[in-house]
Each structure stands twice: as C-alpha cells, then as structure tokens.
Amino acid sequence: MKTYSNCKHASQLAMPLALLVIILFTSSCKKTGETLNEDHLSPIETQKNMAASSDVTIAAAVGSGWLAYSPTKKIHLDDENGLQIFDWTSYKSVGSPICADYRSENRTETFRIVNNKSNRSEIRLQNDYSTGSRQFEGYVTFSAPLDDESLMQIFGSTNGATQLMIRGYAADGGSIKGAGQTLATNVYGKEVHINVIHLQEDKGNRIKIYINGVKKADIADNEAVTNYMKYGNYGTLRTGTATVKWRAVKVYRDGTAPN
C-alpha cells in the first residue's frame, strides 16, 4: 500500500509539470506562427496584400514611381445601328447575326469584328486626364487575316479624334505601326508586350512606345487636350474575321518615364 501511495503522489506531481510544458510549447508555437504570418509571406501573398490598396507601386511599368489604378471600363461595340455602349461584364455581344463581340476570361480579353456591319470592339477606359503622366501596359496577339485595325488609342486631339493610334497590319508577316513608324514585324500569332507612356505638357510633353521592353518611338505631345485610352479592335474590316487578344492589361499614373 505504501508503494502504491508513493506512486500515486509522484503521478499527481507530474501532471501539473506536464501541463505546464504543454502550455509553454503551445504558446511558443503560436508566437512563431504569428511571426511567420507577418514577416514571411510568400510573394503571391504579398502581392495580394498590396493589391488590397487602391494605388499600388508596380515594378512591371517602364520607368519609376508608377501607381497602378483601375479606371471603370466601358465596352464599345458597333453594329448596323451605330455605337453600342455597355457596362463592363465578363461577356457582351451585339448584332443579329453577331457582328462584333467581346469576351473576358482569365485576364485575356478577346475582341472580334465578324462582318462589315461593325467596325469596333473596344474597351474605353474612363480615365480622362489633361495633366500628369499615364502608362498603358499589356500583351497583344493578332493573326491573319487581320489588316489595318487599331489595337490601342490615346483618344482626344486638336487635329482629329485621336492623338495616338497603334495599329496591326498584314504586311511583313504581321506588323505593328504607330507614331508614324513601324514598331514591330513578323508578329502574326505572337504575343507582343506593349507599353505606352503619355506625359502631358506639365510632365514632359512626350509620348513613348516600348515593344517587348525596347523603346521604339518617342514623339512630342504638343496638344493641350483631355485624353483617355482605348484598346481592342477598331477599323474597317477588309477580309475575314478580325480577332485581337489583349492579356494582363494594366494602367498606371503619376510616374516618371526613362529618358
């Protein structure tokens, strides 16, 4: 009986000690876990946290100090009755039969002009601006038979509708032209990375175009007007269905362009 009593007493003493060890261990794990959550986020988690704010500094822009922002989108489609404007949604189409349509899926936007009843399938960004700096970035793809269709515009001009129009052509295996010069050739079916920087008169009075990270055009602005940006597929259909795809389009403001 004495032996049993001693064992029972030892067991009673050991239980609080074990409980104390468990509490200390649990507290230590919890503290470590909290530290990991705060200080050791993965790049994807960090990006998500950054994207939660309205203005986020993004490294993908050309230059420095650019802030990403998300202006409202409007879908512009033309049919035989003229311009049709829709609030942005995942998919819209108009026409009977369909003459132009727009689709958005997995960050890729597809713009089609199907027949001559339409000359437009575009996104109009509600980012009207007359001062400051803006940058458009995205990855564009088009294939035969597309010829002489606008891929991106800076709308607003004292001498016409647009200050800049970047267009796709059939010549030279598929080419991209803008600012009065050829920007790229042999691009049919190939994804092309385009950055367009617009510096209004108060920020440098320039328009700069980069193709796959290389500056291809640098022209004077010289027009004190209010501008906004459009991208997609615009022009008179020449042959077959014209399809343009834009992927991962981003818009930035208030940055500095490279020299």
GROMACS .gro file of C-alpha atoms in nm:
model
  259
    1MET     CA    1   0.000   0.000   0.000
    2LYS     CA    2   0.289   0.234   0.081
    3THR     CA    3   0.444   0.179  -0.262
    4TYR     CA    4   0.112   0.249  -0.430
    5SER     CA    5   0.073   0.569  -0.228
    6ASN     CA    6   0.419   0.693  -0.330
    7CYS     CA    7   0.348   0.623  -0.697
    8LYS     CA    8   0.015   0.799  -0.675
    9HIS     CA    9   0.182   1.101  -0.513
   10ALA     CA   10   0.452   1.114  -0.783
   11SER     CA   11   0.188   1.092  -1.054
   12GLN     CA   12  -0.005   1.380  -0.901
   13LEU     CA   13   0.312   1.593  -0.900
   14ALA     CA   14   0.400   1.504  -1.262
   15MET     CA   15   0.063   1.603  -1.408
   16PRO     CA   16   0.093   1.980  -1.336
   17LEU     CA   17   0.452   1.976  -1.466
   18ALA     CA   18   0.343   1.810  -1.792
   19LEU     CA   19   0.057   2.055  -1.829
   20LEU     CA   20   0.298   2.346  -1.780
   21VAL     CA   21   0.530   2.209  -2.052
   22ILE     CA   22   0.236   2.172  -2.295
   23ILE     CA   23   0.121   2.529  -2.227
   24LEU     CA   24   0.471   2.669  -2.279
   25PHE     CA   25   0.519   2.468  -2.601
   26THR     CA   26   0.178   2.571  -2.739
   27SER     CA   27   0.240   2.938  -2.661
   28SER     CA   28   0.581   2.920  -2.829
   29CYS     CA   29   0.433   2.762  -3.148
   30LYS     CA   30   0.156   3.018  -3.161
   31LYS     CA   31   0.400   3.307  -3.133
   32THR     CA   32   0.622   3.159  -3.405
   33GLY     CA   33   0.321   3.109  -3.630
   34GLU     CA   34   0.214   3.470  -3.586
   35THR     CA   35   0.565   3.588  -3.670
   36LEU     CA   36   0.567   3.379  -3.987
   37ASN     CA   37   0.230   3.518  -4.093
   38GLU     CA   38   0.356   3.874  -4.055
   39ASP     CA   39   0.715   3.855  -4.171
   40HIS     CA   40   0.748   3.559  -4.408
   41LEU     CA   41   0.468   3.595  -4.660
   42SER     CA   42   0.514   3.430  -4.996
   43PRO     CA   43   0.547   3.662  -5.298
   44ILE     CA   44   0.191   3.574  -5.403
   45GLU     CA   45   0.053   3.657  -5.056
   46THR     CA   46   0.250   3.982  -5.051
   47GLN     CA   47   0.109   4.077  -5.393
   48LYS     CA   48  -0.245   4.006  -5.272
   49ASN     CA   49  -0.195   4.227  -4.966
   50MET     CA   50  -0.051   4.506  -5.183
   51ALA     CA   51  -0.336   4.481  -5.430
   52ALA     CA   52  -0.584   4.542  -5.149
   53SER     CA   53  -0.496   4.913  -5.157
   54SER     CA   54  -0.630   5.133  -5.435
   55ASP     CA   55  -0.291   5.259  -5.551
   56VAL     CA   56  -0.005   5.010  -5.562
   57THR     CA   57   0.350   5.062  -5.681
   58ILE     CA   58   0.413   4.809  -5.958
   59ALA     CA   59   0.753   4.707  -6.097
   60ALA     CA   60   0.613   4.597  -6.435
   61ALA     CA   61   0.574   4.955  -6.557
   62VAL     CA   62   0.854   5.118  -6.759
   63GLY     CA   63   1.019   5.392  -6.557
   64SER     CA   64   0.979   5.464  -6.187
   65GLY     CA   65   0.722   5.577  -5.933
   66TRP     CA   66   0.418   5.449  -6.123
   67LEU     CA   67   0.098   5.369  -5.936
   68ALA     CA   68  -0.145   5.108  -6.069
   69TYR     CA   69  -0.510   5.204  -6.071
   70SER     CA   70  -0.830   5.060  -6.213
   71PRO     CA   71  -1.048   5.305  -6.406
   72THR     CA   72  -1.401   5.198  -6.493
   73LYS     CA   73  -1.431   5.006  -6.821
   74LYS     CA   74  -1.696   5.054  -7.087
   75ILE     CA   75  -1.742   4.809  -7.374
   76HIS     CA   76  -1.782   4.982  -7.711
   77LEU     CA   77  -1.934   4.768  -7.987
   78ASP     CA   78  -2.061   4.886  -8.323
   79ASP     CA   79  -2.345   4.724  -8.512
   80GLU     CA   80  -2.560   4.840  -8.804
   81ASN     CA   81  -2.740   5.079  -8.568
   82GLY     CA   82  -2.418   5.253  -8.462
   83LEU     CA   83  -2.219   5.262  -8.140
   84GLN     CA   84  -2.348   5.046  -7.856
   85ILE     CA   85  -2.207   5.108  -7.505
   86PHE     CA   86  -2.220   4.852  -7.225
   87ASP     CA   87  -2.102   4.844  -6.867
   88TRP     CA   88  -1.808   4.606  -6.836
   89THR     CA   89  -1.902   4.247  -6.765
   90SER     CA   90  -1.738   3.913  -6.834
   91TYR     CA   91  -1.903   3.883  -7.176
   92LYS     CA   92  -2.106   4.100  -7.413
   93SER     CA   93  -2.215   4.067  -7.774
   94VAL     CA   94  -2.440   4.262  -8.009
   95GLY     CA   95  -2.570   4.227  -8.366
   96SER     CA   96  -2.807   3.995  -8.545
   97PRO     CA   97  -2.626   3.792  -8.653
   98ILE     CA   98  -2.340   3.886  -8.419
   99CYS     CA   99  -2.119   4.138  -8.597
  100ALA     CA  100  -1.883   4.225  -8.313
  101ASP     CA  101  -1.826   4.076  -7.972
  102TYR     CA  102  -1.611   4.089  -7.662
  103ARG     CA  103  -1.510   3.822  -7.415
  104SER     CA  104  -1.301   3.828  -7.097
  105GLU     CA  105  -1.156   3.511  -6.946
  106ASN     CA  106  -0.854   3.450  -6.721
  107ARG     CA  107  -0.721   3.805  -6.772
  108THR     CA  108  -0.736   3.766  -7.151
  109GLU     CA  109  -0.980   3.989  -7.340
  110THR     CA  110  -1.085   3.887  -7.691
  111PHE     CA  111  -1.218   4.146  -7.938
  112ARG     CA  112  -1.375   4.028  -8.264
  113ILE     CA  113  -1.510   4.207  -8.569
  114VAL     CA  114  -1.707   3.947  -8.762
  115ASN     CA  115  -1.853   4.132  -9.061
  116ASN     CA  116  -1.880   4.472  -9.224
  117LYS     CA  117  -2.181   4.569  -9.015
  118SER     CA  118  -1.934   4.656  -8.742
  119ASN     CA  119  -1.603   4.838  -8.718
  120ARG     CA  120  -1.546   4.830  -8.344
  121SER     CA  121  -1.496   4.602  -8.045
  122GLU     CA  122  -1.310   4.802  -7.782
  123ILE     CA  123  -1.268   4.883  -7.415
  124ARG     CA  124  -1.298   5.252  -7.335
  125LEU     CA  125  -1.115   5.334  -7.011
  126GLN     CA  126  -1.286   5.605  -6.808
  127ASN     CA  127  -0.951   5.763  -6.724
  128ASP     CA  128  -0.992   6.110  -6.873
  129TYR     CA  129  -0.689   6.327  -6.793
  130SER     CA  130  -0.545   6.660  -6.911
  131THR     CA  131  -0.242   6.680  -6.680
  132GLY     CA  132   0.009   6.440  -6.531
  133SER     CA  133   0.150   6.113  -6.662
  134ARG     CA  134  -0.019   5.789  -6.761
  135GLN     CA  135   0.106   5.449  -6.879
  136PHE     CA  136  -0.074   5.167  -7.055
  137GLU     CA  137   0.070   4.814  -7.049
  138GLY     CA  138  -0.047   4.485  -7.194
  139TYR     CA  139   0.028   4.183  -7.411
  140VAL     CA  140  -0.139   4.180  -7.753
  141THR     CA  141  -0.182   3.897  -8.005
  142PHE     CA  142  -0.339   3.904  -8.351
  143SER     CA  143  -0.327   3.674  -8.653
  144ALA     CA  144  -0.420   3.665  -9.022
  145PRO     CA  145  -0.634   3.790  -9.182
  146LEU     CA  146  -0.636   4.099  -8.955
  147ASP     CA  147  -0.512   4.400  -9.151
  148ASP     CA  148  -0.517   4.771  -9.064
  149GLU     CA  149  -0.707   4.754  -8.735
  150SER     CA  150  -0.641   4.975  -8.433
  151LEU     CA  151  -0.507   4.788  -8.130
  152MET     CA  152  -0.474   5.079  -7.887
  153GLN     CA  153  -0.557   5.452  -7.889
  154ILE     CA  154  -0.492   5.766  -7.692
  155PHE     CA  155  -0.817   5.942  -7.771
  156GLY     CA  156  -0.853   6.321  -7.791
  157SER     CA  157  -0.680   6.562  -8.027
  158THR     CA  158  -0.697   6.914  -8.163
  159ASN     CA  159  -0.643   6.779  -8.515
  160GLY     CA  160  -0.876   6.479  -8.516
  161ALA     CA  161  -1.023   6.212  -8.294
  162THR     CA  162  -0.704   6.052  -8.164
  163GLN     CA  163  -0.361   6.167  -8.057
  164LEU     CA  164  -0.206   5.822  -8.098
  165MET     CA  165  -0.323   5.506  -8.269
  166ILE     CA  166  -0.126   5.180  -8.264
  167ARG     CA  167  -0.244   4.954  -8.547
  168GLY     CA  168  -0.193   4.597  -8.665
  169TYR     CA  169  -0.124   4.518  -9.032
  170ALA     CA  170  -0.083   4.212  -9.254
  171ALA     CA  171   0.241   4.335  -9.413
  172ASP     CA  172   0.576   4.178  -9.316
  173GLY     CA  173   0.425   3.871  -9.155
  174GLY     CA  174   0.204   4.082  -8.932
  175SER     CA  175   0.331   4.423  -8.824
  176ILE     CA  176   0.255   4.691  -8.567
  177LYS     CA  177   0.274   5.059  -8.656
  178GLY     CA  178   0.227   5.378  -8.457
  179ALA     CA  179   0.361   5.732  -8.420
  180GLY     CA  180   0.442   5.734  -8.792
  181GLN     CA  181   0.674   5.435  -8.790
  182THR     CA  182   0.690   5.056  -8.790
  183LEU     CA  183   0.723   4.929  -8.434
  184ALA     CA  184   0.743   4.551  -8.494
  185THR     CA  185   0.728   4.295  -8.778
  186ASN     CA  186   0.663   3.920  -8.812
  187VAL     CA  187   0.426   3.921  -8.517
  188TYR     CA  188   0.128   3.727  -8.658
  189GLY     CA  189   0.028   3.479  -8.389
  190LYS     CA  190   0.294   3.604  -8.147
  191GLU     CA  191   0.229   3.778  -7.816
  192VAL     CA  192   0.381   4.128  -7.807
  193HIS     CA  193   0.439   4.327  -7.488
  194ILE     CA  194   0.345   4.693  -7.535
  195ASN     CA  195   0.397   4.989  -7.301
  196VAL     CA  196   0.269   5.335  -7.395
  197ILE     CA  197   0.370   5.631  -7.178
  198HIS     CA  198   0.190   5.963  -7.213
  199LEU     CA  199   0.344   6.268  -7.047
  200GLN     CA  200   0.111   6.565  -7.064
  201GLU     CA  201   0.253   6.915  -7.115
  202ASP     CA  202   0.315   6.966  -6.743
  203LYS     CA  203   0.515   6.640  -6.717
  204GLY     CA  204   0.739   6.641  -7.023
  205ASN     CA  205   0.519   6.673  -7.332
  206ARG     CA  206   0.609   6.329  -7.475
  207ILE     CA  207   0.455   6.002  -7.594
  208LYS     CA  208   0.683   5.697  -7.571
  209ILE     CA  209   0.615   5.347  -7.707
  210TYR     CA  210   0.800   5.034  -7.593
  211ILE     CA  211   0.782   4.697  -7.768
  212ASN     CA  212   0.897   4.398  -7.562
  213GLY     CA  213   1.078   4.637  -7.330
  214VAL     CA  214   1.263   4.829  -7.605
  215LYS     CA  215   1.179   5.192  -7.682
  216LYS     CA  216   1.059   5.216  -8.042
  217ALA     CA  217   0.905   5.565  -8.057
  218ASP     CA  218   0.944   5.893  -7.870
  219ILE     CA  219   0.742   6.184  -8.006
  220ALA     CA  220   0.626   6.523  -7.884
  221ASP     CA  221   0.274   6.559  -7.743
  222ASN     CA  222   0.214   6.927  -7.832
  223GLU     CA  223  -0.164   6.905  -7.782
  224ALA     CA  224  -0.314   7.053  -7.467
  225VAL     CA  225  -0.632   6.844  -7.464
  226THR     CA  226  -0.815   6.599  -7.241
  227ASN     CA  227  -0.730   6.239  -7.329
  228TYR     CA  228  -0.839   5.888  -7.243
  229MET     CA  229  -0.725   5.542  -7.351
  230LYS     CA  230  -0.893   5.268  -7.554
  231TYR     CA  231  -0.778   4.922  -7.658
  232GLY     CA  232  -0.919   4.634  -7.859
  233ASN     CA  233  -1.006   4.611  -8.228
  234TYR     CA  234  -1.118   4.908  -8.438
  235GLY     CA  235  -1.123   4.967  -8.813
  236THR     CA  236  -1.292   4.878  -9.141
  237LEU     CA  237  -1.297   4.502  -9.189
  238ARG     CA  238  -1.112   4.408  -9.509
  239THR     CA  239  -1.134   4.029  -9.519
  240GLY     CA  240  -1.250   3.754  -9.287
  241THR     CA  241  -1.296   3.785  -8.911
  242ALA     CA  242  -1.051   4.015  -8.733
  243THR     CA  243  -0.957   3.900  -8.382
  244VAL     CA  244  -0.739   4.080  -8.128
  245LYS     CA  245  -0.646   3.946  -7.786
  246TRP     CA  246  -0.515   4.160  -7.503
  247ARG     CA  247  -0.378   3.992  -7.190
  248ALA     CA  248  -0.294   4.134  -6.847
  249VAL     CA  249  -0.374   4.495  -6.932
  250LYS     CA  250  -0.269   4.742  -6.662
  251VAL     CA  251  -0.291   5.119  -6.633
  252TYR     CA  252  -0.061   5.339  -6.426
  253ARG     CA  253  -0.040   5.705  -6.328
  254ASP     CA  254   0.192   5.966  -6.175
  255GLY     CA  255   0.522   5.803  -6.269
  256THR     CA  256   0.842   5.912  -6.439
  257ALA     CA  257   0.944   5.783  -6.781
  258PRO     CA  258   1.301   5.684  -6.869
  259ASN     CA  259   1.499   5.941  -7.069
   0.00000   0.00000   0.00000
